[in-house]
mmCIF file of C-alpha atoms in Angstrom:
data_model
loop_
_atom_site.group_PDB
_atom_site.id
_atom_site.type_symbol
_atom_site.label_atom_id
_atom_site.label_comp_id
_atom_site.label_asym_id
_atom_site.label_seq_id
_atom_site.Cartn_x
_atom_site.Cartn_y
_atom_site.Cartn_z
ATOM 1 C CA MET A 16 -34.188 -21.335 -17.986
ATOM 2 C CA GLN A 17 -32.613 -21.185 -14.525
ATOM 3 C CA ASP A 18 -29.066 -20.901 -15.927
ATOM 4 C CA ARG A 19 -30.184 -18.066 -18.183
ATOM 5 C CA ILE A 20 -31.670 -16.197 -15.219
ATOM 6 C CA ILE A 21 -28.624 -16.837 -13.015
ATOM 7 C CA GLU A 22 -26.424 -15.260 -15.695
ATOM 8 C CA LYS A 23 -28.519 -12.131 -15.487
ATOM 9 C CA LEU A 24 -28.619 -11.838 -11.699
ATOM 10 C CA GLY A 25 -25.415 -9.803 -11.503
ATOM 11 C CA ALA A 26 -26.730 -7.268 -13.996
ATOM 12 C CA TYR A 27 -30.089 -7.273 -12.182
ATOM 13 C CA LEU A 28 -28.324 -6.463 -8.914
ATOM 14 C CA ASP A 29 -26.383 -3.651 -10.649
ATOM 15 C CA GLY A 30 -29.554 -2.215 -12.199
ATOM 16 C CA GLU A 31 -28.271 -2.759 -15.702
ATOM 17 C CA LEU A 32 -31.128 -4.783 -17.195
ATOM 18 C CA ASP A 33 -33.644 -3.342 -19.599
ATOM 19 C CA LEU A 34 -37.271 -3.188 -18.433
ATOM 20 C CA ARG A 35 -38.446 -6.356 -20.146
ATOM 21 C CA THR A 36 -35.553 -8.512 -18.910
ATOM 22 C CA ARG A 37 -35.836 -7.098 -15.411
ATOM 23 C CA ASP A 38 -39.518 -8.049 -15.260
ATOM 24 C CA GLU A 39 -38.642 -11.521 -16.516
ATOM 25 C CA VAL A 40 -36.053 -11.960 -13.756
ATOM 26 C CA GLU A 41 -38.354 -10.641 -11.052
ATOM 27 C CA SER A 42 -41.138 -12.982 -12.143
ATOM 28 C CA HIS A 43 -38.731 -15.909 -11.985
ATOM 29 C CA LEU A 44 -37.416 -14.928 -8.552
ATOM 30 C CA GLN A 45 -40.918 -15.086 -7.119
ATOM 31 C CA PHE A 46 -41.040 -18.864 -7.419
ATOM 32 C CA CYS A 47 -37.344 -19.941 -7.598
ATOM 33 C CA ALA A 48 -35.703 -20.225 -4.171
ATOM 34 C CA ASP A 49 -32.320 -21.212 -5.628
ATOM 35 C CA CYS A 50 -32.111 -18.043 -7.675
ATOM 36 C CA ARG A 51 -33.192 -15.948 -4.691
ATOM 37 C CA LEU A 52 -30.378 -17.533 -2.679
ATOM 38 C CA GLU A 53 -27.912 -16.855 -5.489
ATOM 39 C CA LEU A 54 -29.010 -13.220 -5.628
ATOM 40 C CA GLU A 55 -28.608 -12.898 -1.873
ATOM 41 C CA GLU A 56 -25.071 -14.292 -2.050
ATOM 42 C CA LEU A 57 -24.188 -11.843 -4.802
ATOM 43 C CA ARG A 58 -25.579 -9.004 -2.693
ATOM 44 C CA ASN A 59 -23.525 -10.125 0.317
ATOM 45 C CA LEU A 60 -20.377 -10.402 -1.765
ATOM 46 C CA SER A 61 -20.851 -6.901 -3.118
ATOM 47 C CA LEU A 62 -21.451 -5.563 0.384
ATOM 48 C CA HIS A 63 -18.381 -7.360 1.663
ATOM 49 C CA LEU A 64 -16.243 -5.944 -1.135
ATOM 50 C CA GLN A 65 -17.428 -2.394 -0.633
ATOM 51 C CA THR A 66 -17.083 -2.411 3.141
ATOM 52 C CA THR A 67 -13.553 -3.853 3.134
ATOM 53 C CA PRO A 68 -11.519 -0.986 4.573
ATOM 54 C CA GLN A 69 -8.862 0.758 2.566
ATOM 55 C CA PRO A 70 -5.457 1.601 4.071
ATOM 56 C CA ASP A 71 -4.611 5.200 4.903
ATOM 57 C CA PHE A 72 -3.174 7.145 2.035
ATOM 58 C CA PRO A 73 -1.676 10.646 1.956
ATOM 59 C CA THR A 74 -4.191 13.454 1.814
ATOM 60 C CA ALA A 75 -5.260 14.830 -1.552
ATOM 61 C CA ALA A 76 -3.343 18.058 -0.910
ATOM 62 C CA ASN A 77 -0.078 16.233 -0.126
ATOM 63 C CA PHE A 78 -0.497 13.990 -3.112
ATOM 64 C CA ARG A 79 -1.231 16.928 -5.406
ATOM 65 C CA ASP A 80 1.954 18.689 -4.279
ATOM 66 C CA ARG A 81 4.016 15.587 -5.066
ATOM 67 C CA VAL A 82 2.437 15.294 -8.498
ATOM 68 C CA MET A 83 3.001 18.969 -9.303
ATOM 69 C CA LEU A 84 6.703 18.572 -8.512
ATOM 70 C CA SER A 85 6.927 15.548 -10.817
ATOM 71 C CA ILE A 86 5.078 16.667 -13.937
ATOM 72 C CA PRO A 87 7.033 18.267 -16.804
ATOM 73 C CA ARG A 88 6.663 21.973 -17.462
ATOM 74 C CA ASN A 89 4.485 21.547 -20.496
ATOM 75 C CA SER A 90 2.103 18.925 -21.655
ATOM 76 C CA GLU A 91 2.447 17.452 -25.126
ATOM 77 C CA THR A 92 0.995 19.539 -27.946
ATOM 78 C CA PRO A 93 -0.989 17.378 -30.347
ATOM 79 C CA GLY A 94 0.586 19.050 -33.430
ATOM 80 C CA ALA A 95 4.165 17.964 -32.729
ATOM 81 C CA ARG A 96 3.153 14.395 -32.154
ATOM 82 C CA THR A 97 1.213 14.354 -35.407
ATOM 83 C CA ASN A 98 4.260 15.548 -37.370
ATOM 84 C CA ASP A 99 6.508 12.925 -35.779
ATOM 85 C CA SER A 100 3.995 10.170 -36.487
ATOM 86 C CA PHE A 101 3.741 11.333 -40.107
ATOM 87 C CA LEU A 102 7.528 11.269 -40.516
ATOM 88 C CA LEU A 103 7.705 7.772 -39.058
ATOM 89 C CA TRP A 104 5.469 6.611 -41.882
ATOM 90 C CA LEU A 105 7.458 8.631 -44.460
ATOM 91 C CA ILE A 106 10.748 6.821 -43.837
ATOM 92 C CA PRO A 107 9.642 3.316 -44.824
ATOM 93 C CA VAL A 108 7.706 4.770 -47.782
ATOM 94 C CA PHE A 109 10.845 6.398 -49.121
ATOM 95 C CA VAL A 110 12.906 3.278 -48.501
ATOM 96 C CA LEU A 111 10.309 1.251 -50.381
ATOM 97 C CA VAL A 112 10.225 3.712 -53.302
ATOM 98 C CA SER A 113 14.025 3.658 -53.455
ATOM 99 C CA TRP A 114 14.041 -0.151 -53.424
ATOM 100 C CA ILE A 115 11.517 -0.289 -56.282
ATOM 101 C CA PHE A 116 13.616 2.211 -58.227
ATOM 102 C CA LEU A 117 16.675 0.036 -57.661
ATOM 103 C CA GLN A 118 14.885 -3.099 -58.840
ATOM 104 C CA VAL A 119 13.644 -1.388 -62.022
ATOM 105 C CA VAL A 120 17.104 -0.083 -62.833
ATOM 106 C CA MET A 121 18.689 -3.499 -62.268
ATOM 107 C CA SER A 122 16.076 -5.187 -64.458
ATOM 108 C CA MET A 123 16.663 -2.722 -67.258
ATOM 109 C CA MET A 124 20.409 -3.196 -66.942
ATOM 110 C CA SER A 125 20.028 -6.986 -67.023
ATOM 111 C CA ALA A 126 17.892 -6.757 -70.164
ATOM 112 C CA GLY A 127 20.411 -4.435 -71.767
ATOM 113 C CA SER A 128 23.346 -6.685 -70.857
ATOM 114 C CA PHE A 129 21.659 -9.775 -72.323
ATOM 115 C CA ILE A 130 20.985 -7.924 -75.546
ATOM 116 C CA ASN A 131 24.655 -6.951 -75.555
ATOM 117 C CA LEU A 132 25.720 -10.569 -74.964
ATOM 118 C CA GLY A 133 23.741 -11.599 -78.014
ATOM 119 C CA GLY A 134 25.763 -9.088 -80.001
ATOM 120 C CA MET A 135 22.667 -7.160 -81.076
ATOM 121 C CA THR A 136 23.994 -3.849 -79.891
ATOM 122 C CA ALA A 137 27.670 -4.502 -80.488
ATOM 123 C CA GLY A 138 28.103 -1.232 -82.257
ATOM 124 C CA LEU A 139 26.344 0.809 -79.611
ATOM 125 C CA THR A 140 27.891 -0.448 -76.408
ATOM 126 C CA GLY A 141 30.726 2.048 -76.478
ATOM 127 C CA LEU A 142 28.470 5.052 -76.902
ATOM 128 C CA GLY A 143 28.046 7.055 -73.728
ATOM 129 C CA SER A 144 29.668 4.351 -71.699
ATOM 130 C CA SER A 145 32.558 5.260 -69.500
ATOM 131 C CA THR A 146 33.126 1.712 -68.283
ATOM 132 C CA THR A 147 35.689 -0.649 -69.805
ATOM 133 C CA GLN A 148 34.531 -3.225 -72.314
ATOM 134 C CA ASN A 149 37.125 -5.836 -71.353
ATOM 135 C CA THR A 150 37.929 -7.486 -68.108
ATOM 136 C CA PRO A 151 41.561 -7.076 -66.980
ATOM 137 C CA TRP A 152 42.451 -10.724 -67.634
ATOM 138 C CA PHE A 153 40.995 -10.536 -71.152
ATOM 139 C CA THR A 154 42.972 -7.359 -71.862
ATOM 140 C CA LEU A 155 46.132 -9.137 -70.669
ATOM 141 C CA LEU A 156 45.436 -12.086 -72.961
ATOM 142 C CA GLN A 157 44.966 -9.728 -75.919
ATOM 143 C CA LEU A 158 48.255 -7.976 -75.156
ATOM 144 C CA LEU A 159 50.107 -11.279 -74.924
ATOM 145 C CA SER A 160 48.711 -12.454 -78.234
ATOM 146 C CA ASN A 161 49.299 -9.043 -79.876
ATOM 147 C CA GLY A 162 45.581 -8.716 -80.576
ATOM 148 C CA SER A 163 45.433 -11.694 -82.896
ATOM 149 C CA GLY A 164 43.262 -14.796 -82.793
ATOM 150 C CA GLU A 165 39.642 -15.676 -82.231
ATOM 151 C CA TRP A 166 38.638 -16.008 -78.650
ATOM 152 C CA GLY A 167 35.355 -17.869 -79.035
ATOM 153 C CA ASN A 168 34.103 -18.914 -75.614
ATOM 154 C CA LEU A 169 36.595 -16.642 -73.904
ATOM 155 C CA ASP A 170 34.769 -13.702 -75.516
ATOM 156 C CA LEU A 171 31.563 -14.883 -73.872
ATOM 157 C CA PHE A 172 33.255 -15.143 -70.487
ATOM 158 C CA ASN A 173 34.710 -11.677 -70.977
ATOM 159 C CA ASN A 174 31.244 -10.239 -71.704
ATOM 160 C CA ILE A 175 29.801 -11.987 -68.662
ATOM 161 C CA GLY A 176 32.630 -10.566 -66.577
ATOM 162 C CA VAL A 177 32.036 -7.046 -67.917
ATOM 163 C CA PHE A 178 28.302 -7.395 -67.292
ATOM 164 C CA ALA A 179 28.845 -8.542 -63.692
ATOM 165 C CA HIS A 180 31.340 -5.732 -63.107
ATOM 166 C CA ASN A 181 28.968 -3.043 -64.411
ATOM 167 C CA LEU A 182 26.051 -4.532 -62.509
ATOM 168 C CA LEU A 183 28.016 -4.609 -59.277
ATOM 169 C CA LEU A 184 29.025 -0.962 -59.698
ATOM 170 C CA GLN A 185 25.437 0.082 -60.317
ATOM 171 C CA MET A 186 24.193 -1.923 -57.318
ATOM 172 C CA ILE A 187 26.756 -0.319 -55.017
ATOM 173 C CA LEU A 188 25.816 3.117 -56.350
ATOM 174 C CA GLN A 189 22.088 2.567 -55.830
ATOM 175 C CA VAL A 190 22.508 1.088 -52.349
ATOM 176 C CA ALA A 191 24.709 4.040 -51.398
ATOM 177 C CA VAL A 192 22.085 6.518 -52.635
ATOM 178 C CA VAL A 193 19.313 4.721 -50.708
ATOM 179 C CA GLY A 194 21.475 4.543 -47.585
ATOM 180 C CA ILE A 195 22.407 8.231 -47.665
ATOM 181 C CA TYR A 196 18.817 9.305 -48.292
ATOM 182 C CA THR A 197 17.416 7.150 -45.489
ATOM 183 C CA GLY A 198 20.176 8.287 -43.148
ATOM 184 C CA LEU A 199 19.312 11.934 -43.822
ATOM 185 C CA LEU A 200 15.642 11.280 -43.077
ATOM 186 C CA ILE A 201 16.521 9.574 -39.785
ATOM 187 C CA LEU A 202 18.801 12.457 -38.785
ATOM 188 C CA ILE A 203 16.062 14.995 -39.497
ATOM 189 C CA TRP A 204 13.560 12.933 -37.483
ATOM 190 C CA ARG A 205 15.912 12.549 -34.503
ATOM 191 C CA ASN A 206 16.720 16.252 -34.441
ATOM 192 C CA LYS A 207 13.059 17.077 -34.501
ATOM 193 C CA ASN A 208 12.366 14.706 -31.593
ATOM 194 C CA LYS A 209 15.277 16.078 -29.579
ATOM 195 C CA GLY A 210 14.006 19.607 -30.119
ATOM 196 C CA THR A 211 10.527 18.696 -28.874
ATOM 197 C CA LEU A 212 11.907 16.962 -25.750
ATOM 198 C CA ASN A 213 14.237 19.873 -24.907
ATOM 199 C CA SER A 214 11.425 22.381 -25.209
ATOM 200 C CA GLN A 215 9.348 20.286 -22.777
ATOM 201 C CA ILE A 216 12.077 20.133 -20.150
ATOM 202 C CA HIS A 217 13.572 23.579 -20.363
ATOM 203 C CA ALA A 218 10.765 25.871 -21.544
ATOM 204 C CA MET B 2 -24.947 21.572 -7.390
ATOM 205 C CA ILE B 3 -23.849 18.772 -9.693
ATOM 206 C CA ASP B 4 -24.167 21.055 -12.727
ATOM 207 C CA SER B 5 -21.930 23.688 -11.160
ATOM 208 C CA ALA B 6 -19.344 21.048 -10.210
ATOM 209 C CA LEU B 7 -19.384 19.747 -13.773
ATOM 210 C CA LYS B 8 -19.053 23.269 -15.104
ATOM 211 C CA THR B 9 -16.090 23.837 -12.799
ATOM 212 C CA GLU B 10 -14.425 20.680 -14.048
ATOM 213 C CA THR B 11 -15.053 21.731 -17.655
ATOM 214 C CA VAL B 12 -13.389 25.081 -17.007
ATOM 215 C CA LEU B 13 -10.478 23.439 -15.196
ATOM 216 C CA LEU B 14 -10.037 20.966 -18.042
ATOM 217 C CA SER B 15 -10.011 23.683 -20.647
ATOM 218 C CA ASP B 16 -7.439 25.658 -18.676
ATOM 219 C CA ALA B 17 -5.287 22.584 -18.085
ATOM 220 C CA GLN B 18 -5.343 21.783 -21.791
ATOM 221 C CA ASN B 19 -4.053 25.288 -22.411
ATOM 222 C CA GLY B 20 -1.109 24.584 -20.104
ATOM 223 C CA ASP B 21 -2.450 25.891 -16.782
ATOM 224 C CA ARG B 22 -0.657 23.761 -14.167
ATOM 225 C CA ALA B 23 -2.705 25.110 -11.281
ATOM 226 C CA ALA B 24 -5.906 24.039 -13.022
ATOM 227 C CA PHE B 25 -4.455 20.559 -13.471
ATOM 228 C CA GLY B 26 -3.568 20.536 -9.783
ATOM 229 C CA GLU B 27 -7.240 21.138 -8.984
ATOM 230 C CA LEU B 28 -8.189 18.228 -11.224
ATOM 231 C CA VAL B 29 -5.721 16.038 -9.341
ATOM 232 C CA THR B 30 -7.394 16.977 -6.052
ATOM 233 C CA LEU B 31 -10.849 16.292 -7.498
ATOM 234 C CA HIS B 32 -10.044 12.823 -8.807
ATOM 235 C CA TYR B 33 -7.393 11.608 -6.372
ATOM 236 C CA ASP B 34 -9.762 9.562 -4.203
ATOM 237 C CA GLY B 35 -11.283 7.726 -7.132
ATOM 238 C CA VAL B 36 -7.950 6.972 -8.757
ATOM 239 C CA ILE B 37 -6.234 5.765 -5.571
ATOM 240 C CA ARG B 38 -9.196 3.503 -4.814
ATOM 241 C CA VAL B 39 -9.007 1.882 -8.262
ATOM 242 C CA VAL B 40 -5.239 1.415 -8.360
ATOM 243 C CA TYR B 41 -5.069 0.114 -4.782
ATOM 244 C CA ARG B 42 -7.723 -2.521 -5.438
ATOM 245 C CA LEU B 43 -5.949 -3.541 -8.645
ATOM 246 C CA CYS B 44 -2.480 -3.708 -7.088
ATOM 247 C CA GLY B 45 -3.264 -4.733 -3.503
ATOM 248 C CA ASP B 46 -0.108 -2.962 -2.346
ATOM 249 C CA VAL B 47 -0.036 0.447 -0.677
ATOM 250 C CA GLN B 48 3.297 1.695 -2.023
ATOM 251 C CA LEU B 49 2.632 0.370 -5.498
ATOM 252 C CA ALA B 50 -0.782 2.051 -5.478
ATOM 253 C CA GLN B 51 0.756 5.416 -4.567
ATOM 254 C CA ASP B 52 3.360 5.054 -7.303
ATOM 255 C CA ALA B 53 0.683 4.040 -9.806
ATOM 256 C CA ALA B 54 -1.556 6.956 -8.858
ATOM 257 C CA GLN B 55 1.301 9.422 -9.232
ATOM 258 C CA GLU B 56 2.367 7.942 -12.559
ATOM 259 C CA CYS B 57 -1.255 8.024 -13.715
ATOM 260 C CA PHE B 58 -1.551 11.759 -13.185
ATOM 261 C CA ILE B 59 1.841 12.418 -14.761
ATOM 262 C CA ARG B 60 0.742 10.532 -17.869
ATOM 263 C CA ALA B 61 -2.581 12.372 -17.814
ATOM 264 C CA TRP B 62 -0.814 15.732 -17.748
ATOM 265 C CA ILE B 63 1.426 14.796 -20.668
ATOM 266 C CA LYS B 64 -1.525 13.636 -22.747
ATOM 267 C CA ILE B 65 -4.167 16.090 -21.579
ATOM 268 C CA ALA B 66 -4.026 18.172 -24.743
ATOM 269 C CA ALA B 67 -5.198 15.100 -26.669
ATOM 270 C CA TYR B 68 -8.251 14.490 -24.411
ATOM 271 C CA GLN B 69 -11.515 14.801 -26.316
ATOM 272 C CA PRO B 70 -14.699 15.455 -24.296
ATOM 273 C CA ARG B 71 -16.543 12.615 -26.074
ATOM 274 C CA SER B 72 -16.548 10.737 -22.771
ATOM 275 C CA PRO B 73 -16.284 12.031 -19.195
ATOM 276 C CA PHE B 74 -12.818 13.023 -18.018
ATOM 277 C CA ARG B 75 -13.136 10.604 -15.116
ATOM 278 C CA ASN B 76 -13.480 7.642 -17.534
ATOM 279 C CA TRP B 77 -10.468 8.795 -19.536
ATOM 280 C CA LEU B 78 -8.484 9.138 -16.336
ATOM 281 C CA TYR B 79 -9.539 5.714 -15.066
ATOM 282 C CA ARG B 80 -8.354 4.146 -18.315
ATOM 283 C CA ILE B 81 -4.917 5.627 -17.710
ATOM 284 C CA ALA B 82 -5.091 4.524 -14.048
ATOM 285 C CA VAL B 83 -5.938 0.924 -14.952
ATOM 286 C CA ASN B 84 -3.177 0.689 -17.558
ATOM 287 C CA THR B 85 -0.626 2.285 -15.235
ATOM 288 C CA ALA B 86 -1.518 0.010 -12.328
ATOM 289 C CA LEU B 87 -1.258 -3.095 -14.485
ATOM 290 C CA ASP B 88 2.057 -1.913 -15.968
ATOM 291 C CA LEU B 89 3.609 -1.363 -12.555
ATOM 292 C CA LEU B 90 2.184 -4.593 -11.215
ATOM 293 C CA ARG B 91 3.741 -6.581 -14.045
ATOM 294 C CA LYS B 92 7.112 -4.929 -13.490
ATOM 295 C CA LYS B 93 7.148 -5.703 -9.794
ATOM 296 C CA THR B 94 8.051 -9.324 -9.183
ATOM 297 C CA GLU B 95 5.864 -11.661 -7.187
ATOM 298 C CA GLU B 96 8.719 -12.240 -4.801
ATOM 299 C CA SER B 97 9.066 -8.602 -3.809
ATOM 300 C CA LEU B 98 5.311 -8.302 -3.269
ATOM 301 C CA ASP B 99 5.370 -11.301 -0.917
ATOM 302 C CA GLU B 100 8.249 -9.730 0.984
ATOM 303 C CA ASP B 101 6.248 -6.559 1.459
ATOM 304 C CA ALA B 102 3.263 -8.534 2.741
ATOM 305 C CA ARG B 103 5.360 -10.551 5.168
ATOM 306 C CA PHE B 104 7.006 -7.405 6.493
ATOM 307 C CA LYS B 105 3.699 -5.615 6.936
ATOM 308 C CA ASN B 106 2.069 -8.628 8.577
ATOM 309 C CA SER B 107 4.898 -9.236 11.030
ATOM 310 C CA ARG B 108 4.962 -5.595 12.026
ATOM 311 C CA ASP B 109 1.221 -5.179 12.390
ATOM 312 C CA GLU B 110 0.624 -8.368 14.318
ATOM 313 C CA GLN B 111 2.419 -6.899 17.279
ATOM 314 C CA ASP B 112 -0.181 -4.267 18.136
ATOM 315 C CA GLY B 113 -3.958 -3.920 18.392
ATOM 316 C CA PRO B 114 -6.667 -6.000 20.051
ATOM 317 C CA GLU B 115 -7.828 -9.270 18.651
ATOM 318 C CA SER B 116 -10.848 -7.783 16.875
ATOM 319 C CA GLN B 117 -8.585 -5.470 14.923
ATOM 320 C CA LEU B 118 -6.363 -8.376 13.960
ATOM 321 C CA ILE B 119 -9.365 -10.346 12.746
ATOM 322 C CA ALA B 120 -10.600 -7.362 10.745
ATOM 323 C CA LYS B 121 -7.148 -6.954 9.255
ATOM 324 C CA GLU B 122 -7.024 -10.639 8.359
ATOM 325 C CA GLU B 123 -10.343 -10.410 6.586
ATOM 326 C CA LYS B 124 -9.215 -7.321 4.753
ATOM 327 C CA ASP B 125 -5.998 -9.037 3.641
ATOM 328 C CA MET B 126 -7.943 -12.126 2.627
ATOM 329 C CA MET B 127 -10.348 -10.100 0.518
ATOM 330 C CA GLN B 128 -7.540 -8.170 -1.135
ATOM 331 C CA ALA B 129 -5.577 -11.355 -1.823
ATOM 332 C CA ALA B 130 -8.690 -12.904 -3.366
ATOM 333 C CA ILE B 131 -9.125 -9.894 -5.659
ATOM 334 C CA ARG B 132 -5.443 -10.087 -6.607
ATOM 335 C CA ALA B 133 -5.869 -13.775 -7.445
ATOM 336 C CA LEU B 134 -8.354 -12.945 -10.214
ATOM 337 C CA PRO B 135 -7.094 -12.705 -13.794
ATOM 338 C CA GLU B 136 -6.298 -9.123 -14.803
ATOM 339 C CA ALA B 137 -9.197 -8.774 -17.204
ATOM 340 C CA ALA B 138 -11.783 -9.906 -14.639
ATOM 341 C CA ARG B 139 -10.143 -7.946 -11.826
ATOM 342 C CA CYS B 140 -10.329 -4.666 -13.753
ATOM 343 C CA VAL B 141 -14.035 -5.046 -14.424
ATOM 344 C CA LEU B 142 -14.793 -6.021 -10.833
ATOM 345 C CA VAL B 143 -12.809 -3.130 -9.347
ATOM 346 C CA LEU B 144 -14.373 -0.553 -11.646
ATOM 347 C CA ARG B 145 -17.843 -1.838 -10.835
ATOM 348 C CA GLU B 146 -17.545 -2.381 -7.083
ATOM 349 C CA TYR B 147 -15.194 0.446 -6.091
ATOM 350 C CA SER B 148 -15.867 3.148 -8.653
ATOM 351 C CA GLU B 149 -19.550 2.361 -9.262
ATOM 352 C CA LEU B 150 -19.199 2.882 -12.975
ATOM 353 C CA THR B 151 -22.065 1.686 -15.156
ATOM 354 C CA TYR B 152 -21.499 -1.180 -17.553
ATOM 355 C CA ASP B 153 -21.457 1.338 -20.375
ATOM 356 C CA GLU B 154 -18.755 3.386 -18.661
ATOM 357 C CA ILE B 155 -16.681 0.297 -17.854
ATOM 358 C CA ALA B 156 -16.917 -0.749 -21.504
ATOM 359 C CA SER B 157 -15.718 2.714 -22.499
ATOM 360 C CA VAL B 158 -12.826 2.741 -20.007
ATOM 361 C CA LEU B 159 -11.577 -0.718 -20.951
ATOM 362 C CA ASP B 160 -12.528 -0.447 -24.622
ATOM 363 C CA ILE B 161 -14.480 -3.701 -24.627
ATOM 364 C CA PRO B 162 -18.090 -4.554 -25.577
ATOM 365 C CA ILE B 163 -20.788 -4.391 -22.893
ATOM 366 C CA GLY B 164 -21.430 -8.111 -23.290
ATOM 367 C CA THR B 165 -17.798 -8.759 -22.357
ATOM 368 C CA VAL B 166 -18.199 -6.541 -19.284
ATOM 369 C CA MET B 167 -21.155 -8.651 -18.133
ATOM 370 C CA SER B 168 -19.457 -11.987 -18.737
ATOM 371 C CA ARG B 169 -16.203 -10.930 -17.048
ATOM 372 C CA LEU B 170 -18.118 -9.551 -14.065
ATOM 373 C CA ASN B 171 -20.080 -12.778 -13.710
ATOM 374 C CA TYR B 172 -16.858 -14.760 -13.876
ATOM 375 C CA ALA B 173 -15.121 -12.464 -11.375
ATOM 376 C CA ARG B 174 -17.915 -12.752 -8.820
ATOM 377 C CA THR B 175 -18.180 -16.522 -9.189
ATOM 378 C CA ARG B 176 -14.447 -16.993 -8.921
ATOM 379 C CA LEU B 177 -14.158 -14.605 -5.995
ATOM 380 C CA ARG B 178 -16.766 -16.562 -4.071
ATOM 381 C CA GLU B 179 -14.916 -19.798 -4.765
ATOM 382 C CA ILE B 180 -11.635 -18.341 -3.533
ATOM 383 C CA LEU B 181 -13.196 -16.802 -0.425
ATOM 384 C CA ASN B 182 -15.104 -19.990 0.399
ATOM 385 C CA ILE B 183 -11.849 -21.924 0.267
ATOM 386 C CA SER B 184 -10.143 -19.298 2.445
ATOM 387 C CA TRP B 185 -12.937 -19.256 5.004
ATOM 388 C CA ARG B 186 -13.010 -23.073 5.149
ATOM 389 C CA ASN B 187 -9.254 -23.082 5.738
ATOM 390 C CA GLY B 188 -9.654 -20.494 8.480
ATOM 391 C CA GLY B 189 -7.878 -17.727 6.501
#
């Protein structure tokens, strides 16, 4: 009981207790000397704190003049900050969308390449494709053998090589597109920020 | 009287938010005493307090367009003051603060009667004791004892629950008494 009352003595001293709790504390103080002593010490501490002198500071007028010389011409307008905050969120969203697009494209290419490896679309691979169907080393081998002979496992390695080559080209293309797009967004954002800062300083 | 002062502040605020620098200057004059008292008690250093007070009003000017009158302007300003004071205090190293204190003490000890020296010692002891409190407890104590904010207002300024205000204040007062008792027993 006493500990519970002691915890409330600070708030009682500050006048922050509700009516019921205040009455409870006052009733307790009537017969508890320890709590009355504790309250008195809290009162003395508060008095001591508040009467501790403060050093001399410049007058309000002098201080105001110094502040007025230091503040920028204009305060921030809430609108500009909102736009910048919105753009900050836009950049990672676009990067994420681009990354998802890249992953989907790569997955579709992988599926298409595996179908090709199985020979299921042998007749269709040349259509609309501007990339070579043979790796350079395989082409050289064919030239040396005058186009004759079965290549067996070498054919498989050639297809894997072609697949990796096409995949690498597509990856580089997609990464370049993402990089250029993100770079443009960052440039736009930086120019916008620079414009806002210049208008604050020079307006 | 109070209503007209409040109305004046409302008009000044509105003008300042529309870019009126003179109106903001009036607000600086109105709230300077309160802000300097808070930052000095938090920092315990005269120069640092002046820097913090100036920085506080600069930040307030930059952000004044975003101030919403949901809570009193004074509370909003004190929040900036507390954050600014703590930021500057953290940047300044303990070593440079001790150097300032030694310089001030050695210079001041040379003049004034004994009673003034004793009063100064007690003042320094009290300020050092406040500085020794953890930041969280110190902020609550300073806002209560030197700005006479209610618990509700302190909770609003520091963005903490009222229960936390009460517990931190209890801790601050208990700890302060322990520190001061040790200091008084050691003769300062």
